C-alpha cells in the first residue's frame, strides 16, 4: 500500500515552459496534486497521482543532457569504463536524450530508444539508430528481432519516469544477453532525504529509487545487483550494476551490501523516516520564504540560475513568483523567453551580463553548483551571493 508522506500542493507539468504567463487551474487539468507515498512491502517511493507519459514526453521536450559539462564528462568517463569492463558488441540505451552518452560509442555498436521526437531526431541525424518510442515489451520484441540481444543495457534518469515498472523490467530481460549487464542510474533516495531535496519530486519522477527498492524490484525478474556506485550527479545518484542471478561469473561487490545497510541504518525501510522527511520539507519551505522576504525587504535583486524541473517544484510549492525572483537564466535554447511552469517568472537565455546588478542568485540547478561557481567567479568576486535551499535554505 502506498502511504502518503509528502504533499507538495498543486503543481504544473515540470517541463512545460509556457510562451506567455497564464494562471493554470486544476479544473482544466493544467495543475496536478503532487503527493508522494511509500510502500512498505516493495520499499518503493512513488507519486500517488501519476500523469500519462504522453502528456509529459512529446515532440517538444526541452531538457537536453548536453547542456552541462558535468554530465558530458560523467558520460565520457562511464563510456570508457563500460568499454573496458564489459566490452559490449551491442550497447542499448533506454532514454538516449540528445546523445550525450552514445556519442562516445561507435555508431555500429549502439541502438537506442527515446520517446521525445525532437531528441530522437538529433541522434538519428547523427547516425545512431534511435527508435522514437516509449519503452515497452512490444518494442523490446521488435528490437531483439532486428538486432539480437544486448550485451549492455543502460538507462540514466529514465526508468523512474515510466509508470509500469514490471513491464520495464520484463522488456529489459527480453533483450538482455544471458551474460549481459544492465546499468541504471537515478537520483538516490538516501541523498534526497539527507539533503531535504524535495524538488527531486515532480510529475516526471514517478519513482525515486533506493537500493532497497531496486533489489526487491529486480528480484522478481531473476536479476540481481552486483555493484553500486555513488555519483555526485543530479544531487547524488546511484549507479546500479545488475546481472542475471544465474550468471555466477560476475562476483557481487561489497558496495551492494554497504549501500543497503546504510539505507537501513538511515531508516529508509521504515515509514517513520518518511514522516520526518515530510516535516523537514515544510520547515525548508518556511525558511526559504523567510530568507527571500528578508532580502526583498531591503529591495535587493534576486534572479534564478537554471530553469530546472526541480525549481518548478520549489516555486509552486513555496508560491514564489516574480515579486521575489525577477527572472531565470538558462543555457537551454528551448527554454528561452518562456515562463517557469505555473509562475510568472521569465526565463532569459543565459548571458553573463544578466548577472550584472544582481545581488542574489537562487540556484535552480543546485546540483551543478561546482560547475556554476567556476563559471561565475567574477560575480562572486564582485560580492554577488548565491541562495540554495539544499540541504537547508541559506546564502552562500
Ligand atoms: O530526470 C530528469 C533530469 C535528469 O533532468 C528530467 N526529468 C528533467 C531534468 O531535470 P532538471 O531540469 O531538474 O535537470 P538539471 O539537469 O538540473 O537541469 C539543469 C538546467 O540548468 C538545464 O536547463 C541547463 C541549465 N544550466 C545552465 O543554464 N547553466 C546548467 C548549467 C550547468 C549551467 O551552467
Short mmCIF file of C-alpha atoms and ligand atoms in Angstrom, two decimals:
data_model
loop_
_atom_site.label_atom_id
_atom_site.label_comp_id
_atom_site.label_asym_id
_atom_site.label_seq_id
_atom_site.Cartn_x
_atom_site.Cartn_y
_atom_site.Cartn_z
CA UNK A 1 0.00 0.00 0.00
CA UNK A 2 1.31 3.42 -0.98
CA UNK A 3 1.14 5.51 2.22
CA UNK A 4 1.33 9.28 1.75
CA UNK A 5 4.17 11.16 3.45
CA UNK A 6 4.53 14.30 1.35
CA UNK A 7 2.12 16.80 -0.19
CA UNK A 8 3.72 19.38 -2.49
CA UNK A 9 0.43 21.03 -3.42
CA UNK A 10 -0.91 21.71 -6.88
CA UNK A 11 1.85 21.56 -9.46
CA UNK A 12 2.06 22.15 -13.21
CA UNK A 13 3.89 19.74 -15.54
CA UNK A 14 7.52 20.49 -14.74
CA UNK A 15 8.96 20.68 -18.23
CA UNK A 16 6.12 22.62 -19.85
CA UNK A 17 7.55 26.11 -20.20
CA UNK A 18 4.81 28.43 -21.45
CA UNK A 19 5.36 31.11 -24.11
CA UNK A 20 3.24 33.58 -22.14
CA UNK A 21 2.30 33.54 -18.49
CA UNK A 22 -1.20 32.37 -17.69
CA UNK A 23 -2.81 31.23 -14.49
CA UNK A 24 -3.12 27.44 -14.55
CA UNK A 25 -6.00 25.61 -12.91
CA UNK A 26 -6.81 22.21 -11.50
CA UNK A 27 -10.15 22.24 -13.28
CA UNK A 28 -8.59 22.49 -16.72
CA UNK A 29 -6.08 19.71 -15.91
CA UNK A 30 -3.13 22.09 -16.05
CA UNK A 31 -2.30 21.54 -12.39
CA UNK A 32 -2.00 18.23 -10.57
CA UNK A 33 -1.84 17.41 -6.89
CA UNK A 34 1.72 16.26 -6.20
CA UNK A 35 1.68 13.78 -3.35
CA UNK A 36 4.26 11.13 -2.62
CA UNK A 37 3.92 7.80 -0.86
CA UNK A 38 5.98 4.89 0.48
CA UNK A 39 5.07 1.25 0.05
CA UNK A 40 6.47 -0.74 2.95
CA UNK A 41 6.21 -4.05 1.09
CA UNK A 42 8.15 -3.05 -2.02
CA UNK A 43 10.11 -0.22 -0.28
CA UNK A 44 9.26 1.90 -3.33
CA UNK A 45 8.66 5.63 -3.13
CA UNK A 46 6.28 6.85 -5.81
CA UNK A 47 3.87 9.60 -6.76
CA UNK A 48 0.29 8.93 -5.75
CA UNK A 49 -1.26 10.62 -8.82
CA UNK A 50 0.52 9.59 -11.97
CA UNK A 51 0.32 11.59 -15.20
CA UNK A 52 0.10 9.73 -18.54
CA UNK A 53 3.56 9.69 -20.13
CA UNK A 54 2.27 11.07 -23.43
CA UNK A 55 1.42 14.32 -21.63
CA UNK A 56 4.99 14.70 -20.40
CA UNK A 57 7.26 13.27 -23.09
CA UNK A 58 6.31 14.52 -26.51
CA UNK A 59 7.92 16.10 -29.55
CA UNK A 60 8.92 19.28 -27.72
CA UNK A 61 10.79 18.04 -24.68
CA UNK A 62 13.15 20.88 -23.75
CA UNK A 63 15.68 19.18 -21.44
CA UNK A 64 18.99 18.29 -23.05
CA UNK A 65 21.65 16.33 -21.16
CA UNK A 66 24.45 18.01 -23.11
CA UNK A 67 23.72 21.40 -21.53
CA UNK A 68 26.18 20.77 -18.71
CA UNK A 69 29.88 19.98 -18.78
CA UNK A 70 29.43 17.88 -15.64
CA UNK A 71 27.10 15.48 -17.46
CA UNK A 72 29.22 15.39 -20.62
CA UNK A 73 32.27 14.44 -18.52
CA UNK A 74 30.34 11.93 -16.44
CA UNK A 75 29.06 10.16 -19.59
CA UNK A 76 32.50 10.18 -21.20
CA UNK A 77 34.06 8.57 -18.12
CA UNK A 78 31.27 6.00 -17.98
CA UNK A 79 31.66 5.06 -21.66
CA UNK A 80 35.37 4.34 -21.11
CA UNK A 81 34.53 2.21 -18.10
CA UNK A 82 31.81 0.24 -19.93
CA UNK A 83 34.05 -0.49 -22.90
CA UNK A 84 36.90 -1.64 -20.67
CA UNK A 85 34.85 -3.63 -18.15
CA UNK A 86 32.15 -5.21 -20.36
CA UNK A 87 33.34 -4.85 -23.98
CA UNK A 88 29.80 -4.73 -25.42
CA UNK A 89 29.21 -5.69 -29.06
CA UNK A 90 25.70 -4.33 -28.76
CA UNK A 91 25.08 -1.41 -26.41
CA UNK A 92 21.45 -0.46 -25.89
CA UNK A 93 20.33 2.77 -24.21
CA UNK A 94 16.82 3.47 -22.93
CA UNK A 95 16.17 7.22 -22.99
CA UNK A 96 19.11 8.46 -25.05
CA UNK A 97 18.05 12.14 -24.82
CA UNK A 98 20.30 14.20 -27.14
CA UNK A 99 23.00 11.52 -27.32
CA UNK A 100 25.29 12.81 -24.55
CA UNK A 101 26.38 9.24 -23.74
CA UNK A 102 26.12 7.36 -27.03
CA UNK A 103 28.29 9.87 -28.86
CA UNK A 104 31.19 8.15 -27.07
CA UNK A 105 30.40 4.82 -28.80
CA UNK A 106 30.72 3.74 -32.43
CA UNK A 107 27.51 4.08 -34.41
CA UNK A 108 27.57 0.38 -35.34
CA UNK A 109 27.66 -0.72 -31.65
CA UNK A 110 24.59 1.24 -30.50
CA UNK A 111 20.81 1.01 -30.61
CA UNK A 112 18.67 3.30 -28.51
CA UNK A 113 15.13 4.34 -27.73
CA UNK A 114 13.93 7.85 -26.99
CA UNK A 115 10.21 8.78 -26.74
CA UNK A 116 10.68 12.52 -27.36
CA UNK A 117 10.62 13.05 -31.13
CA UNK A 118 12.75 16.22 -31.05
CA UNK A 119 15.52 14.37 -29.21
CA UNK A 120 15.33 11.12 -31.22
CA UNK A 121 15.68 13.27 -34.33
CA UNK A 122 19.04 14.62 -33.08
CA UNK A 123 20.61 11.18 -32.55
CA UNK A 124 19.10 9.66 -35.69
CA UNK A 125 20.57 12.56 -37.66
CA UNK A 126 23.99 11.74 -36.21
CA UNK A 127 23.57 8.15 -37.45
CA UNK A 128 22.71 6.42 -34.16
CA UNK A 129 19.79 4.02 -34.67
CA UNK A 130 17.13 5.54 -32.41
CA UNK A 131 13.62 4.19 -32.02
CA UNK A 132 11.28 7.08 -31.33
CA UNK A 133 9.05 5.09 -28.96
CA UNK A 134 8.13 4.53 -25.34
CA UNK A 135 9.98 1.62 -23.81
CA UNK A 136 7.75 -1.47 -23.57
CA UNK A 137 7.63 -5.18 -24.31
CA UNK A 138 6.36 -4.96 -27.88
CA UNK A 139 9.23 -2.61 -28.73
CA UNK A 140 11.75 -4.89 -26.99
CA UNK A 141 10.50 -7.81 -29.12
CA UNK A 142 10.89 -5.75 -32.27
CA UNK A 143 14.41 -4.62 -31.38
CA UNK A 144 15.52 -8.13 -30.43
CA UNK A 145 14.23 -9.41 -33.76
CA UNK A 146 16.18 -6.76 -35.65
CA UNK A 147 19.40 -6.55 -33.63
CA UNK A 148 19.52 -9.55 -31.25
CA UNK A 149 20.12 -9.36 -27.51
CA UNK A 150 22.18 -6.55 -26.00
CA UNK A 151 25.41 -7.11 -24.04
CA UNK A 152 24.93 -3.93 -22.04
CA UNK A 153 21.63 -2.16 -21.45
CA UNK A 154 21.97 1.29 -19.91
CA UNK A 155 19.47 3.83 -18.71
CA UNK A 156 20.04 7.07 -16.81
CA UNK A 157 17.21 9.10 -15.33
CA UNK A 158 14.60 7.31 -17.39
CA UNK A 159 13.22 4.17 -15.71
CA UNK A 160 11.97 6.28 -12.78
CA UNK A 161 9.89 8.17 -15.36
CA UNK A 162 7.94 5.09 -16.51
CA UNK A 163 4.79 4.07 -14.67
CA UNK A 164 4.72 0.31 -15.34
CA UNK A 165 7.98 -0.94 -13.81
CA UNK A 166 7.02 -4.59 -14.25
CA UNK A 167 6.75 -4.03 -17.97
CA UNK A 168 10.02 -2.07 -17.94
CA UNK A 169 11.97 -4.98 -16.45
CA UNK A 170 10.10 -7.66 -18.41
CA UNK A 171 11.13 -5.80 -21.57
CA UNK A 172 14.72 -5.48 -20.37
CA UNK A 173 15.03 -9.19 -19.58
CA UNK A 174 13.61 -9.95 -23.02
CA UNK A 175 16.54 -8.12 -24.60
CA UNK A 176 19.43 -8.74 -22.20
CA UNK A 177 22.08 -11.28 -23.13
CA UNK A 178 22.44 -14.18 -20.67
CA UNK A 179 25.91 -12.88 -19.80
CA UNK A 180 24.87 -9.28 -20.26
CA UNK A 181 24.74 -6.41 -17.81
CA UNK A 182 22.08 -3.84 -17.05
CA UNK A 183 23.26 -0.48 -15.68
CA UNK A 184 20.78 2.02 -14.34
CA UNK A 185 21.45 5.41 -12.84
CA UNK A 186 19.00 7.59 -10.95
CA UNK A 187 18.81 10.08 -8.05
CA UNK A 188 19.38 8.36 -4.73
CA UNK A 189 16.53 8.45 -2.23
CA UNK A 190 19.04 8.41 0.62
CA UNK A 191 20.78 11.52 -0.73
CA UNK A 192 17.43 13.18 -1.39
CA UNK A 193 16.43 12.63 2.24
CA UNK A 194 19.82 13.69 3.63
CA UNK A 195 19.72 16.89 1.57
CA UNK A 196 15.98 17.53 2.02
CA UNK A 197 15.97 17.96 -1.76
CA UNK A 198 12.21 17.58 -2.08
CA UNK A 199 12.49 19.17 -5.52
CA UNK A 200 13.52 15.74 -6.83
CA UNK A 201 9.76 15.15 -6.75
CA UNK A 202 7.83 16.39 -9.77
CA UNK A 203 5.39 14.67 -12.09
CA UNK A 204 8.11 13.16 -14.32
CA UNK A 205 9.81 11.48 -11.37
CA UNK A 206 7.16 8.87 -10.73
CA UNK A 207 9.64 6.93 -8.58
CA UNK A 208 12.75 7.79 -6.58
CA UNK A 209 14.74 4.61 -6.18
CA UNK A 210 16.68 3.34 -3.21
CA UNK A 211 18.95 0.30 -3.41
CA UNK A 212 16.42 -1.39 -1.12
CA UNK A 213 13.59 -0.92 -3.63
CA UNK A 214 15.71 -1.79 -6.69
CA UNK A 215 16.82 -5.04 -5.05
CA UNK A 216 13.22 -6.08 -4.41
CA UNK A 217 12.05 -4.95 -7.83
CA UNK A 218 14.60 -6.86 -9.91
CA UNK A 219 14.40 -9.98 -7.77
CA UNK A 220 11.11 -10.87 -9.48
CA UNK A 221 12.88 -10.97 -12.83
CA UNK A 222 15.76 -13.29 -11.87
CA UNK A 223 18.12 -10.33 -11.78
CA UNK A 224 20.47 -9.24 -9.01
CA UNK A 225 22.67 -6.30 -8.07
CA UNK A 226 26.42 -6.87 -8.27
CA UNK A 227 27.82 -3.37 -7.81
CA UNK A 228 26.63 0.09 -6.82
CA UNK A 229 28.49 3.32 -7.42
CA UNK A 230 27.77 6.59 -5.68
CA UNK A 231 27.72 9.56 -8.03
CA UNK A 232 27.62 13.30 -7.40
CA UNK A 233 25.46 13.92 -10.47
CA UNK A 234 21.90 15.19 -10.16
CA UNK A 235 22.27 15.96 -6.48
CA UNK A 236 23.54 12.49 -5.57
CA UNK A 237 22.75 9.47 -7.71
CA UNK A 238 23.34 5.75 -7.58
CA UNK A 239 24.58 3.69 -10.48
CA UNK A 240 23.26 0.15 -10.14
CA UNK A 241 25.03 -2.72 -11.92
CA UNK A 242 22.69 -5.66 -12.47
CA UNK A 243 23.19 -9.18 -13.87
CA UNK A 244 21.18 -12.34 -14.31
CA UNK A 245 21.10 -14.25 -11.00
CA UNK A 246 22.23 -17.42 -12.79
CA UNK A 247 25.41 -15.70 -14.03
CA UNK A 248 27.97 -16.73 -11.43
CA UNK A 249 30.95 -15.46 -13.46
CA UNK A 250 30.38 -11.94 -12.17
CA UNK A 251 31.14 -11.58 -8.47
CA UNK A 252 28.97 -9.44 -6.19
CA UNK A 253 30.88 -6.50 -4.77
CA UNK A 254 30.74 -5.24 -1.17
CA UNK A 255 29.36 -1.93 -2.45
CA UNK A 256 25.92 -3.58 -2.64
CA UNK A 257 25.62 -4.66 0.98
CA UNK A 258 27.29 -1.41 2.08
CA UNK A 259 24.65 0.72 0.35
CA UNK A 260 21.80 -1.48 1.58
CA UNK A 261 22.97 -1.29 5.17
CA UNK A 262 23.47 2.49 5.08
CA UNK A 263 19.89 2.83 3.82
CA UNK A 264 18.57 0.61 6.60
CA UNK A 265 20.70 2.48 9.15
CA UNK A 266 19.18 5.77 7.98
CA UNK A 267 15.71 4.26 8.31
CA UNK A 268 14.63 4.05 4.68
CA UNK A 269 12.83 0.81 5.42
CA UNK A 270 10.52 2.43 7.95
CA UNK A 271 7.63 4.86 7.46
CA UNK A 272 8.73 6.91 10.48
CA UNK A 273 11.65 8.28 8.46
CA UNK A 274 9.32 9.30 5.66
CA UNK A 275 7.04 11.22 8.03
CA UNK A 276 10.09 13.00 9.43
CA UNK A 277 11.16 13.95 5.90
CA UNK A 278 7.69 15.41 5.27
CA UNK A 279 8.16 17.70 8.30
CA UNK A 280 11.66 18.73 7.19
CA UNK A 281 10.20 19.76 3.83
CA UNK A 282 7.64 22.05 5.50
CA UNK A 283 10.43 23.66 7.52
CA UNK A 284 12.55 24.07 4.38
CA UNK A 285 9.69 25.93 2.68
CA UNK A 286 9.18 28.30 5.63
CA UNK A 287 12.90 29.01 5.97
CA UNK A 288 13.34 29.68 2.25
CA UNK A 289 10.41 32.09 2.21
CA UNK A 290 11.72 33.87 5.28
CA UNK A 291 15.13 34.27 3.64
CA UNK A 292 13.74 35.59 0.34
CA UNK A 293 11.37 38.00 2.10
CA UNK A 294 14.19 39.45 4.21
CA UNK A 295 16.21 40.14 1.05
CA UNK A 296 13.26 41.68 -0.78
CA UNK A 297 12.51 43.97 2.19
CA UNK A 298 15.93 45.51 1.53
CA UNK A 299 14.93 46.00 -2.13
CA UNK A 300 17.68 43.72 -3.34
CA UNK A 301 17.53 41.87 -6.63
CA UNK A 302 17.28 38.08 -6.85
CA UNK A 303 17.40 36.08 -10.07
CA UNK A 304 17.26 32.32 -10.67
CA UNK A 305 20.02 30.24 -12.30
CA UNK A 306 18.99 27.05 -14.12
CA UNK A 307 15.30 26.83 -15.06
CA UNK A 308 15.11 23.26 -13.86
CA UNK A 309 12.21 20.89 -13.39
CA UNK A 310 13.29 20.87 -9.75
CA UNK A 311 12.89 24.66 -9.50
CA UNK A 312 9.34 24.31 -10.79
CA UNK A 313 8.52 22.18 -7.73
CA UNK A 314 10.09 24.71 -5.35
CA UNK A 315 8.42 27.77 -6.89
CA UNK A 316 4.97 26.22 -6.97
CA UNK A 317 5.21 24.58 -3.55
CA UNK A 318 6.54 27.73 -1.86
CA UNK A 319 4.49 30.10 -4.02
CA UNK A 320 7.43 32.13 -5.28
CA UNK A 321 6.69 34.46 -8.16
CA UNK A 322 8.29 37.46 -9.86
CA UNK A 323 7.75 39.57 -6.76
CA UNK A 324 10.74 37.64 -5.38
CA UNK A 325 12.70 36.32 -8.38
CA UNK A 326 12.99 38.75 -11.31
CA UNK A 327 13.93 36.16 -13.96
CA UNK A 328 15.77 32.90 -14.52
CA UNK A 329 18.80 32.44 -16.76
CA UNK A 330 19.33 29.15 -18.59
CA UNK A 331 21.54 27.94 -21.43
CA UNK A 332 18.88 25.66 -22.98
CA UNK A 333 17.68 27.15 -26.30
CA UNK A 334 14.15 25.70 -25.94
CA UNK A 335 13.59 27.40 -22.59
CA UNK A 336 14.48 30.87 -23.88
CA UNK A 337 11.79 33.54 -23.38
CA UNK A 338 9.44 31.02 -21.80
CA UNK A 339 7.96 31.17 -18.32
CA UNK A 340 8.67 28.93 -15.37
CA UNK A 341 5.78 26.42 -15.25
CA UNK A 342 2.89 27.86 -13.26
CA UNK A 343 4.73 31.05 -12.37
CA UNK A 344 5.11 34.50 -13.92
CA UNK A 345 8.91 34.35 -13.93
CA UNK A 346 10.52 34.72 -17.33
CA UNK A 347 13.47 32.60 -18.48
CA UNK A 348 16.20 34.50 -20.30
CA UNK A 349 18.87 32.90 -22.46
CA UNK A 350 21.99 32.85 -20.32
CA UNK A 351 24.40 35.72 -20.86
CA UNK A 352 26.99 36.78 -18.29
CA UNK A 353 25.69 40.35 -18.34
CA UNK A 354 22.33 39.18 -16.95
CA UNK A 355 24.14 38.79 -13.62
CA UNK A 356 25.14 42.48 -13.56
CA UNK A 357 23.46 44.48 -10.79
CA UNK A 358 22.10 41.30 -9.28
CA UNK A 359 22.52 40.84 -5.53
CA UNK A 360 21.49 37.21 -5.17
CA UNK A 361 21.23 34.23 -7.48
CA UNK A 362 18.88 31.42 -6.50
CA UNK A 363 20.34 28.12 -7.67
CA UNK A 364 17.61 26.27 -9.58
CA UNK A 365 20.40 23.95 -10.76
CA UNK A 366 21.98 23.48 -7.30
CA UNK A 367 23.12 20.06 -8.48
CA UNK A 368 25.65 21.82 -10.75
CA UNK A 369 26.93 24.13 -8.01
CA UNK A 370 30.62 23.37 -8.70
CA UNK A 371 30.29 23.98 -12.45
CA UNK A 372 28.30 27.19 -11.92
CA UNK A 373 30.65 28.61 -9.26
CA UNK A 374 33.59 28.02 -11.58
CA UNK A 375 31.79 29.87 -14.36
CA UNK A 376 30.64 32.78 -12.19
CA UNK A 377 33.88 33.65 -10.41
CA UNK A 378 33.54 37.31 -11.40
CA UNK A 379 30.03 37.60 -9.95
CA UNK A 380 31.31 36.12 -6.68
CA UNK A 381 34.41 38.40 -6.66
CA UNK A 382 32.14 41.43 -7.09
CA UNK A 383 30.23 40.43 -3.96
CA UNK A 384 27.38 38.54 -5.63
CA UNK A 385 25.83 35.83 -3.48
CA UNK A 386 24.04 32.57 -4.16
CA UNK A 387 20.98 31.15 -2.46
CA UNK A 388 20.12 27.48 -2.21
CA UNK A 389 17.55 25.50 -0.26
CA UNK A 390 19.80 22.40 -0.17
CA UNK A 391 20.36 20.98 2.41
CA UNK A 392 18.89 23.98 4.27
CA UNK A 393 17.84 27.36 2.89
CA UNK A 394 20.90 29.61 3.12
CA UNK A 395 23.08 32.21 1.47
CA UNK A 396 26.41 31.07 0.07
O1 LIG B 1 15.32 13.37 -14.74
C1 LIG B 1 15.43 14.46 -15.24
C2 LIG B 1 16.69 15.20 -15.07
C3 LIG B 1 17.89 14.35 -15.30
O2 LIG B 1 16.75 16.32 -15.92
C4 LIG B 1 14.35 15.07 -16.04
N1 LIG B 1 13.09 14.54 -15.71
C5 LIG B 1 14.36 16.54 -16.21
C6 LIG B 1 15.65 17.21 -15.90
O3 LIG B 1 15.53 17.77 -14.61
P1 LIG B 1 16.11 19.21 -14.26
O4 LIG B 1 15.54 20.21 -15.18
O5 LIG B 1 15.88 19.42 -12.81
O6 LIG B 1 17.64 18.92 -14.60
P2 LIG B 1 19.00 19.66 -14.47
O7 LIG B 1 19.98 18.79 -15.14
O8 LIG B 1 19.31 20.00 -13.09
O9 LIG B 1 18.84 20.98 -15.31
C7 LIG B 1 19.85 21.94 -15.35
C8 LIG B 1 19.34 23.16 -16.08
O10 LIG B 1 20.23 24.23 -15.82
C9 LIG B 1 19.29 22.98 -17.59
O11 LIG B 1 18.15 23.65 -18.10
C10 LIG B 1 20.55 23.66 -18.07
C11 LIG B 1 20.74 24.73 -17.04
N2 LIG B 1 22.13 25.11 -16.82
C12 LIG B 1 22.52 26.42 -17.09
O12 LIG B 1 21.72 27.23 -17.54
N3 LIG B 1 23.82 26.76 -16.89
C13 LIG B 1 23.00 24.21 -16.32
C14 LIG B 1 24.31 24.56 -16.09
C15 LIG B 1 25.29 23.57 -15.53
C16 LIG B 1 24.74 25.89 -16.40
O13 LIG B 1 25.92 26.26 -16.22
#
